PDB file of C-alpha atoms in Angstrom:
ATOM      1  CA  UNK W  25      -0.799 -32.822 -26.192  1.00  0.00           C
ATOM      2  CA  UNK W  26      -1.159 -29.591 -23.613  1.00  0.00           C
ATOM      3  CA  UNK W  27       2.514 -29.022 -23.605  1.00  0.00           C
ATOM      4  CA  UNK W  28       2.460 -27.330 -19.126  1.00  0.00           C
ATOM      5  CA  UNK W  29       5.770 -24.734 -19.526  1.00  0.00           C
ATOM      6  CA  UNK W  30       5.805 -22.991 -15.855  1.00  0.00           C
ATOM      7  CA  UNK W  31       4.440 -22.849 -13.006  1.00  0.00           C
ATOM      8  CA  UNK W  32       4.231 -20.200 -10.413  1.00  0.00           C
ATOM      9  CA  UNK W  33       3.067 -20.186  -6.711  1.00  0.00           C
ATOM     10  CA  UNK W  34       2.153 -17.375  -4.413  1.00  0.00           C
ATOM     11  CA  UNK W  35       0.332 -15.749  -1.847  1.00  0.00           C
ATOM     12  CA  UNK W  36      -2.497 -13.464  -2.275  1.00  0.00           C
ATOM     13  CA  UNK W  37       0.191 -10.704  -0.639  1.00  0.00           C
ATOM     14  CA  UNK W  38       0.325  -7.581  -3.173  1.00  0.00           C
ATOM     15  CA  UNK W  39       4.368  -7.923  -2.286  1.00  0.00           C
ATOM     16  CA  UNK W  40       3.854 -11.309  -3.856  1.00  0.00           C
ATOM     17  CA  UNK W  41       1.304 -10.391  -6.792  1.00  0.00           C
ATOM     18  CA  UNK W  42       5.248  -8.056  -8.209  1.00  0.00           C
ATOM     19  CA  UNK W  43       6.503 -11.556  -8.506  1.00  0.00           C
ATOM     20  CA  UNK W  44       3.866 -12.182 -12.078  1.00  0.00           C
ATOM     21  CA  UNK W  45       5.367 -10.074 -14.232  1.00  0.00           C
ATOM     22  CA  UNK W  46       9.345 -10.926 -14.321  1.00  0.00           C
ATOM     23  CA  UNK W  47       8.202 -14.163 -14.413  1.00  0.00           C
ATOM     24  CA  UNK W  48       6.070 -14.542 -17.037  1.00  0.00           C
ATOM     25  CA  UNK W  49       8.432 -12.333 -18.591  1.00  0.00           C
ATOM     26  CA  UNK W  50      11.389 -15.308 -18.049  1.00  0.00           C
ATOM     27  CA  UNK W  51       8.404 -18.156 -19.664  1.00  0.00           C
ATOM     28  CA  UNK W  52       7.316 -16.551 -22.714  1.00  0.00           C
ATOM     29  CA  UNK W  53       9.998 -14.356 -23.901  1.00  0.00           C
ATOM     30  CA  UNK W  54       9.181 -16.420 -27.510  1.00  0.00           C
ATOM     31  CA  UNK W  55       6.387 -14.320 -27.971  1.00  0.00           C
ATOM     32  CA  UNK W  56       5.597 -11.457 -30.007  1.00  0.00           C
ATOM     33  CA  UNK W  57       6.057  -8.198 -28.063  1.00  0.00           C
ATOM     34  CA  UNK W  58       2.542  -7.123 -28.482  1.00  0.00           C
ATOM     35  CA  UNK W  59       1.213 -10.051 -27.771  1.00  0.00           C
ATOM     36  CA  UNK W  60       3.237 -10.375 -24.835  1.00  0.00           C
ATOM     37  CA  UNK W  61       2.325  -7.212 -23.888  1.00  0.00           C
ATOM     38  CA  UNK W  62      -2.121  -8.003 -23.690  1.00  0.00           C
ATOM     39  CA  UNK W  63      -0.994 -12.130 -21.488  1.00  0.00           C
ATOM     40  CA  UNK W  64       0.602  -9.022 -19.040  1.00  0.00           C
ATOM     41  CA  UNK W  65      -1.666  -7.859 -18.888  1.00  0.00           C
ATOM     42  CA  UNK W  66      -5.298  -9.975 -18.487  1.00  0.00           C
ATOM     43  CA  UNK W  67      -2.479 -11.955 -16.363  1.00  0.00           C
ATOM     44  CA  UNK W  68      -1.869  -8.438 -13.734  1.00  0.00           C
ATOM     45  CA  UNK W  69      -6.028  -8.240 -13.955  1.00  0.00           C
ATOM     46  CA  UNK W  70      -6.770 -12.154 -13.510  1.00  0.00           C
ATOM     47  CA  UNK W  71      -4.225 -12.536 -10.580  1.00  0.00           C
ATOM     48  CA  UNK W  72      -5.335  -8.949  -9.381  1.00  0.00           C
ATOM     49  CA  UNK W  73      -9.376 -10.628  -9.470  1.00  0.00           C
ATOM     50  CA  UNK W  74      -7.845 -13.856  -6.891  1.00  0.00           C
ATOM     51  CA  UNK W  75      -5.935 -11.967  -4.562  1.00  0.00           C
ATOM     52  CA  UNK W  76      -8.640  -9.150  -4.280  1.00  0.00           C
ATOM     53  CA  UNK W  77     -12.130 -11.450  -4.125  1.00  0.00           C
ATOM     54  CA  UNK W  78     -10.744 -14.997  -3.569  1.00  0.00           C
ATOM     55  CA  UNK W  79      -8.802 -13.820  -0.389  1.00  0.00           C
ATOM     56  CA  UNK W  80     -11.071 -10.580   2.171  1.00  0.00           C
ATOM     57  CA  UNK W  81     -10.144  -9.613   5.088  1.00  0.00           C
ATOM     58  CA  UNK W  82      -6.287 -10.450   5.056  1.00  0.00           C
ATOM     59  CA  UNK W  83      -6.964 -14.934   4.872  1.00  0.00           C
ATOM     60  CA  UNK W  84      -3.672 -16.846   4.114  1.00  0.00           C
ATOM     61  CA  UNK W  85      -3.546 -18.928   0.879  1.00  0.00           C
ATOM     62  CA  UNK W  86      -1.959 -20.323  -2.658  1.00  0.00           C
ATOM     63  CA  UNK W  87      -2.469 -19.192  -5.944  1.00  0.00           C
ATOM     64  CA  UNK W  88      -0.763 -20.486  -9.015  1.00  0.00           C
ATOM     65  CA  UNK W  89      -0.863 -18.826 -12.488  1.00  0.00           C
ATOM     66  CA  UNK W  90       1.266 -22.114 -15.604  1.00  0.00           C
ATOM     67  CA  UNK W  91       1.889 -21.219 -18.281  1.00  0.00           C
ATOM     68  CA  UNK W  92       0.876 -23.574 -21.038  1.00  0.00           C
ATOM     69  CA  UNK W  93       2.249 -24.302 -25.122  1.00  0.00           C
ATOM     70  CA  UNK W  94       0.062 -25.776 -27.949  1.00  0.00           C
ATOM     71  CA  UNK W  95       1.722 -25.428 -31.022  1.00  0.00           C
ATOM     72  CA  UNK W  96      -0.410 -21.521 -31.930  1.00  0.00           C
ATOM     73  CA  UNK W  97      -2.274 -21.515 -28.779  1.00  0.00           C
ATOM     74  CA  UNK W  98      -0.360 -20.621 -24.848  1.00  0.00           C
ATOM     75  CA  UNK W  99      -2.337 -20.799 -22.011  1.00  0.00           C
ATOM     76  CA  UNK W 100      -2.701 -18.904 -18.584  1.00  0.00           C
ATOM     77  CA  UNK W 101      -3.597 -20.929 -16.200  1.00  0.00           C
ATOM     78  CA  UNK W 102      -4.991 -18.993 -12.865  1.00  0.00           C
ATOM     79  CA  UNK W 103      -5.309 -21.053  -9.668  1.00  0.00           C
ATOM     80  CA  UNK W 104      -6.633 -20.738  -6.126  1.00  0.00           C
ATOM     81  CA  UNK W 105      -7.900 -21.765  -2.380  1.00  0.00           C
ATOM     82  CA  UNK W 106     -10.354 -19.188  -2.135  1.00  0.00           C
ATOM     83  CA  UNK W 107     -14.072 -18.580  -1.309  1.00  0.00           C
ATOM     84  CA  UNK W 108     -15.119 -18.879  -4.716  1.00  0.00           C
ATOM     85  CA  UNK W 109     -15.560 -16.482  -7.059  1.00  0.00           C
ATOM     86  CA  UNK W 110     -16.210 -16.661 -10.395  1.00  0.00           C
ATOM     87  CA  UNK W 111     -14.607 -13.148 -13.337  1.00  0.00           C
ATOM     88  CA  UNK W 112     -16.721 -13.722 -15.404  1.00  0.00           C
ATOM     89  CA  UNK W 113     -20.190 -13.488 -14.232  1.00  0.00           C
ATOM     90  CA  UNK W 114     -20.532 -10.279 -14.527  1.00  0.00           C
ATOM     91  CA  UNK W 115     -22.117  -8.498 -16.624  1.00  0.00           C
ATOM     92  CA  UNK W 116     -19.378  -6.192 -19.125  1.00  0.00           C
ATOM     93  CA  UNK W 117     -21.109  -2.446 -19.461  1.00  0.00           C
ATOM     94  CA  UNK W 118     -20.914  -1.424 -23.059  1.00  0.00           C
ATOM     95  CA  UNK W 119     -18.376   2.140 -22.925  1.00  0.00           C
ATOM     96  CA  UNK W 120     -19.340   4.611 -21.042  1.00  0.00           C
ATOM     97  CA  UNK W 121     -19.741   8.687 -23.360  1.00  0.00           C
ATOM     98  CA  UNK W 122     -18.949  10.846 -21.046  1.00  0.00           C
ATOM     99  CA  UNK W 123     -17.372  10.741 -17.442  1.00  0.00           C
ATOM    100  CA  UNK W 124     -20.947  11.772 -15.681  1.00  0.00           C
ATOM    101  CA  UNK W 125     -22.104   8.818 -17.211  1.00  0.00           C
ATOM    102  CA  UNK W 126     -18.939   6.017 -15.568  1.00  0.00           C
ATOM    103  CA  UNK W 127     -19.043   4.193 -12.805  1.00  0.00           C
ATOM    104  CA  UNK W 128     -15.443   3.088 -12.406  1.00  0.00           C
ATOM    105  CA  UNK W 129     -14.915  -0.647 -12.522  1.00  0.00           C
ATOM    106  CA  UNK W 130     -15.147  -3.715 -14.744  1.00  0.00           C
ATOM    107  CA  UNK W 131     -12.008  -3.158 -17.950  1.00  0.00           C
ATOM    108  CA  UNK W 132     -10.860  -5.757 -15.715  1.00  0.00           C
ATOM    109  CA  UNK W 133     -12.937  -8.294 -17.172  1.00  0.00           C
ATOM    110  CA  UNK W 134     -13.476  -5.604 -20.401  1.00  0.00           C
ATOM    111  CA  UNK W 135      -9.214  -6.113 -20.909  1.00  0.00           C
ATOM    112  CA  UNK W 136      -9.641 -10.165 -19.890  1.00  0.00           C
ATOM    113  CA  UNK W 137     -12.200 -10.610 -22.807  1.00  0.00           C
ATOM    114  CA  UNK W 138     -10.755  -7.999 -25.463  1.00  0.00           C
ATOM    115  CA  UNK W 139      -7.000  -9.746 -25.218  1.00  0.00           C
ATOM    116  CA  UNK W 140      -7.949 -13.255 -24.996  1.00  0.00           C
ATOM    117  CA  UNK W 141      -9.107 -16.091 -27.422  1.00  0.00           C
ATOM    118  CA  UNK W 142     -10.561 -17.420 -24.681  1.00  0.00           C
ATOM    119  CA  UNK W 143     -11.665 -17.364 -21.178  1.00  0.00           C
ATOM    120  CA  UNK W 144     -13.316 -20.196 -19.485  1.00  0.00           C
ATOM    121  CA  UNK W 145     -13.255 -20.382 -15.684  1.00  0.00           C
ATOM    122  CA  UNK W 146     -14.333 -23.870 -12.938  1.00  0.00           C
ATOM    123  CA  UNK W 147     -14.594 -24.367  -9.582  1.00  0.00           C
ATOM    124  CA  UNK W 148     -12.566 -27.696  -9.063  1.00  0.00           C
ATOM    125  CA  UNK W 149     -12.096 -29.470  -6.199  1.00  0.00           C
ATOM    126  CA  UNK W 150     -12.297 -26.734  -3.690  1.00  0.00           C
ATOM    127  CA  UNK W 151     -10.802 -24.447  -5.742  1.00  0.00           C
ATOM    128  CA  UNK W 152     -11.073 -21.678  -8.793  1.00  0.00           C
ATOM    129  CA  UNK W 153      -9.734 -21.969 -12.121  1.00  0.00           C
ATOM    130  CA  UNK W 154      -9.080 -19.514 -14.181  1.00  0.00           C
ATOM    131  CA  UNK W 155      -7.507 -20.898 -17.977  1.00  0.00           C
ATOM    132  CA  UNK W 156      -6.942 -17.893 -20.478  1.00  0.00           C
ATOM    133  CA  UNK W 157      -6.432 -18.200 -24.391  1.00  0.00           C
ATOM    134  CA  UNK W 158      -4.228 -16.502 -26.301  1.00  0.00           C
ATOM    135  CA  UNK W 159      -3.815 -16.998 -29.462  1.00  0.00           C
ATOM    136  CA  UNK W 160      -0.112 -17.096 -31.340  1.00  0.00           C
ATOM    137  CA  UNK W 161       1.042 -16.398 -35.180  1.00  0.00           C
ATOM    138  CA  UNK W 162       1.229 -19.656 -36.943  1.00  0.00           C
TER     139      UNK W 162
ATOM    140  CA  UNK Z  28       7.833   7.826  -7.220  1.00  0.00           C
ATOM    141  CA  UNK Z  29       5.676   7.018  -9.408  1.00  0.00           C
ATOM    142  CA  UNK Z  30       4.236  10.389 -10.454  1.00  0.00           C
ATOM    143  CA  UNK Z  31       4.777  14.231 -10.307  1.00  0.00           C
ATOM    144  CA  UNK Z  32       3.121  16.783 -10.435  1.00  0.00           C
ATOM    145  CA  UNK Z  33       5.278  20.403 -12.463  1.00  0.00           C
ATOM    146  CA  UNK Z  34       3.665  24.042 -12.900  1.00  0.00           C
ATOM    147  CA  UNK Z  35       2.664  25.121 -16.537  1.00  0.00           C
ATOM    148  CA  UNK Z  36       2.322  28.174 -18.215  1.00  0.00           C
ATOM    149  CA  UNK Z  37      -1.126  29.752 -18.433  1.00  0.00           C
ATOM    150  CA  UNK Z  38      -2.285  27.340 -14.966  1.00  0.00           C
ATOM    151  CA  UNK Z  39      -1.458  24.422 -16.830  1.00  0.00           C
ATOM    152  CA  UNK Z  40      -0.976  21.936 -14.209  1.00  0.00           C
ATOM    153  CA  UNK Z  41       1.416  18.879 -15.861  1.00  0.00           C
ATOM    154  CA  UNK Z  42       0.703  15.488 -14.336  1.00  0.00           C
ATOM    155  CA  UNK Z  43       3.963  12.736 -15.277  1.00  0.00           C
ATOM    156  CA  UNK Z  44       3.800   9.079 -14.521  1.00  0.00           C
ATOM    157  CA  UNK Z  45       5.879   6.618 -14.557  1.00  0.00           C
ATOM    158  CA  UNK Z  46       6.845   2.687 -14.225  1.00  0.00           C
ATOM    159  CA  UNK Z  47       4.180   0.206 -14.431  1.00  0.00           C
ATOM    160  CA  UNK Z  48       0.950   1.394 -12.999  1.00  0.00           C
ATOM    161  CA  UNK Z  49      -0.625  -2.248 -11.790  1.00  0.00           C
ATOM    162  CA  UNK Z  50      -1.999  -2.968  -8.567  1.00  0.00           C
ATOM    163  CA  UNK Z  51       0.825  -2.204  -6.904  1.00  0.00           C
ATOM    164  CA  UNK Z  52       1.041   1.345  -8.789  1.00  0.00           C
ATOM    165  CA  UNK Z  53      -2.571   1.975  -8.523  1.00  0.00           C
ATOM    166  CA  UNK Z  54      -3.049   2.547  -5.721  1.00  0.00           C
ATOM    167  CA  UNK Z  55       0.531   4.624  -5.156  1.00  0.00           C
ATOM    168  CA  UNK Z  56      -1.403   7.458  -6.928  1.00  0.00           C
ATOM    169  CA  UNK Z  57      -4.600   7.108  -6.350  1.00  0.00           C
ATOM    170  CA  UNK Z  58      -4.310   9.931  -3.742  1.00  0.00           C
ATOM    171  CA  UNK Z  59      -2.106  12.182  -5.391  1.00  0.00           C
ATOM    172  CA  UNK Z  60      -4.128  11.967  -8.601  1.00  0.00           C
ATOM    173  CA  UNK Z  61      -7.834  12.696  -6.229  1.00  0.00           C
ATOM    174  CA  UNK Z  62      -5.686  16.083  -5.632  1.00  0.00           C
ATOM    175  CA  UNK Z  63      -5.099  17.284  -8.632  1.00  0.00           C
ATOM    176  CA  UNK Z  64      -8.246  15.856  -9.492  1.00  0.00           C
ATOM    177  CA  UNK Z  65      -9.768  18.303  -7.047  1.00  0.00           C
ATOM    178  CA  UNK Z  66      -7.955  21.122  -6.947  1.00  0.00           C
ATOM    179  CA  UNK Z  67      -6.430  21.746 -10.981  1.00  0.00           C
ATOM    180  CA  UNK Z  68      -8.414  22.558 -13.590  1.00  0.00           C
ATOM    181  CA  UNK Z  69      -6.200  22.641 -17.204  1.00  0.00           C
ATOM    182  CA  UNK Z  70      -4.019  19.108 -16.498  1.00  0.00           C
ATOM    183  CA  UNK Z  71      -1.743  17.563 -19.171  1.00  0.00           C
ATOM    184  CA  UNK Z  72      -1.278  13.417 -18.119  1.00  0.00           C
ATOM    185  CA  UNK Z  73       2.386  12.265 -19.685  1.00  0.00           C
ATOM    186  CA  UNK Z  74       2.431   8.197 -20.238  1.00  0.00           C
ATOM    187  CA  UNK Z  75       5.844   8.506 -21.165  1.00  0.00           C
ATOM    188  CA  UNK Z  76       6.964   7.242 -18.811  1.00  0.00           C
ATOM    189  CA  UNK Z  77       4.245   4.576 -18.212  1.00  0.00           C
ATOM    190  CA  UNK Z  78       5.872   0.974 -18.777  1.00  0.00           C
ATOM    191  CA  UNK Z  79       2.166  -0.447 -17.403  1.00  0.00           C
ATOM    192  CA  UNK Z  80      -1.437   0.021 -17.620  1.00  0.00           C
ATOM    193  CA  UNK Z  81      -4.220  -2.293 -16.358  1.00  0.00           C
ATOM    194  CA  UNK Z  82      -8.180  -1.506 -15.261  1.00  0.00           C
ATOM    195  CA  UNK Z  83      -6.595  -0.357 -11.612  1.00  0.00           C
ATOM    196  CA  UNK Z  84      -4.451   2.409 -13.223  1.00  0.00           C
ATOM    197  CA  UNK Z  85      -7.829   3.188 -15.224  1.00  0.00           C
ATOM    198  CA  UNK Z  86      -9.891   3.433 -12.871  1.00  0.00           C
ATOM    199  CA  UNK Z  87      -7.294   6.551 -11.052  1.00  0.00           C
ATOM    200  CA  UNK Z  88      -7.196   8.404 -14.100  1.00  0.00           C
ATOM    201  CA  UNK Z  89     -10.996   7.827 -14.452  1.00  0.00           C
ATOM    202  CA  UNK Z  90     -11.573   9.509 -11.092  1.00  0.00           C
ATOM    203  CA  UNK Z  91      -9.780  12.253 -11.851  1.00  0.00           C
ATOM    204  CA  UNK Z  92     -10.541  13.066 -14.557  1.00  0.00           C
ATOM    205  CA  UNK Z  93     -14.398  13.006 -13.706  1.00  0.00           C
ATOM    206  CA  UNK Z  94     -12.877  15.802 -10.998  1.00  0.00           C
ATOM    207  CA  UNK Z  95     -11.036  17.936 -13.088  1.00  0.00           C
ATOM    208  CA  UNK Z  96     -14.147  17.544 -16.352  1.00  0.00           C
ATOM    209  CA  UNK Z  97     -16.790  18.114 -13.465  1.00  0.00           C
ATOM    210  CA  UNK Z  98     -15.618  22.082 -12.638  1.00  0.00           C
ATOM    211  CA  UNK Z  99     -15.294  23.250 -15.665  1.00  0.00           C
ATOM    212  CA  UNK Z 100     -11.958  21.962 -16.130  1.00  0.00           C
ATOM    213  CA  UNK Z 101      -9.864  20.306 -18.894  1.00  0.00           C
ATOM    214  CA  UNK Z 102      -7.254  17.209 -19.297  1.00  0.00           C
ATOM    215  CA  UNK Z 103      -4.963  15.731 -21.543  1.00  0.00           C
ATOM    216  CA  UNK Z 104      -2.919  12.636 -22.318  1.00  0.00           C
ATOM    217  CA  UNK Z 105      -0.236  12.700 -24.030  1.00  0.00           C
ATOM    218  CA  UNK Z 106       2.925  10.451 -24.939  1.00  0.00           C
ATOM    219  CA  UNK Z 107       0.931   6.550 -24.434  1.00  0.00           C
ATOM    220  CA  UNK Z 108       3.399   3.739 -25.717  1.00  0.00           C
ATOM    221  CA  UNK Z 109       1.652   1.451 -27.598  1.00  0.00           C
ATOM    222  CA  UNK Z 110       0.945  -1.047 -25.195  1.00  0.00           C
ATOM    223  CA  UNK Z 111      -0.534   0.907 -22.681  1.00  0.00           C
ATOM    224  CA  UNK Z 112      -2.344   2.821 -25.135  1.00  0.00           C
ATOM    225  CA  UNK Z 113      -3.978  -0.920 -26.650  1.00  0.00           C
ATOM    226  CA  UNK Z 114      -4.832  -0.724 -23.491  1.00  0.00           C
ATOM    227  CA  UNK Z 115      -6.023   2.876 -23.285  1.00  0.00           C
ATOM    228  CA  UNK Z 116      -8.025   2.836 -26.851  1.00  0.00           C
ATOM    229  CA  UNK Z 117      -9.381  -1.304 -25.729  1.00  0.00           C
ATOM    230  CA  UNK Z 118     -11.772   0.110 -22.993  1.00  0.00           C
ATOM    231  CA  UNK Z 119     -12.685   3.767 -24.478  1.00  0.00           C
ATOM    232  CA  UNK Z 120     -10.838   5.527 -21.963  1.00  0.00           C
ATOM    233  CA  UNK Z 121      -9.638   8.136 -25.181  1.00  0.00           C
ATOM    234  CA  UNK Z 122     -13.410   8.516 -25.029  1.00  0.00           C
ATOM    235  CA  UNK Z 123     -13.191  10.313 -21.418  1.00  0.00           C
ATOM    236  CA  UNK Z 124      -9.924  11.634 -21.640  1.00  0.00           C
ATOM    237  CA  UNK Z 125      -9.056  13.000 -25.094  1.00  0.00           C
ATOM    238  CA  UNK Z 126      -4.822  10.751 -25.582  1.00  0.00           C
ATOM    239  CA  UNK Z 127      -3.591  13.317 -27.651  1.00  0.00           C
ATOM    240  CA  UNK Z 128      -0.385  13.308 -29.721  1.00  0.00           C
ATOM    241  CA  UNK Z 129       2.277  15.090 -28.723  1.00  0.00           C
ATOM    242  CA  UNK Z 130       2.433  17.717 -25.354  1.00  0.00           C
ATOM    243  CA  UNK Z 131       2.335  20.291 -27.181  1.00  0.00           C
ATOM    244  CA  UNK Z 132      -1.094  19.101 -28.502  1.00  0.00           C
ATOM    245  CA  UNK Z 133      -2.220  18.361 -24.943  1.00  0.00           C
ATOM    246  CA  UNK Z 134      -1.525  22.115 -23.077  1.00  0.00           C
ATOM    247  CA  UNK Z 135      -3.305  23.130 -26.333  1.00  0.00           C
ATOM    248  CA  UNK Z 136      -6.523  21.985 -25.829  1.00  0.00           C
ATOM    249  CA  UNK Z 137      -6.506  22.528 -21.795  1.00  0.00           C
ATOM    250  CA  UNK Z 138      -5.857  25.337 -22.233  1.00  0.00           C
ATOM    251  CA  UNK Z 139      -8.456  26.348 -25.477  1.00  0.00           C
ATOM    252  CA  UNK Z 140     -11.834  28.031 -24.079  1.00  0.00           C
TER     253      UNK Z 140
END
């Protein structure tokens, strides 16, 4: 059974997004630093995506972040009531080899995929649900 | 201030970035970085005081580096903390903008012919 450890509710406003990192520091304080650092990055990317893509033109709404723990897995859930947006749909691009070729963008999804053990998206009950799984040392 | 610009010898410009370069931090450095990118040709970027970096920050760095390289200039980074280096190397940004072990190495790289 996956237990809910903590929950944080935000609006999509930029100032509110800044509440996420102290929250994760507090609720995931037992996680080894290198893994916690990766959780911070993946969470920042996911929340920023939800805020930027789910609520165009300053539309109001709610983003909820939850941390769940089960044995050696931690799951961050990012739920929002914005427009349907599946951040996992974008194609991953191969790394550009030089500055001439690079098109900035796409690194957010790349970081989420690289830093998580699992990523799952679902649109359910009019909300976007993104789950990011992280493996903890056994 | 999340970013300061210093003039060093040999026409080298040092950019010092500070703090969390999250979505808000990247917005703050985007314009000053693009000004440096548009006007300087030998740039070293000091990341020692950067406590967090994600995709928006990478984007700002890459856009700046593109401008510098387009005019035949050079740019290098140094001082990244382990968690910041992790992000840079995972996305292969160090293959676009070299990540050097020290400020001295970065300066040597950008002034080399």
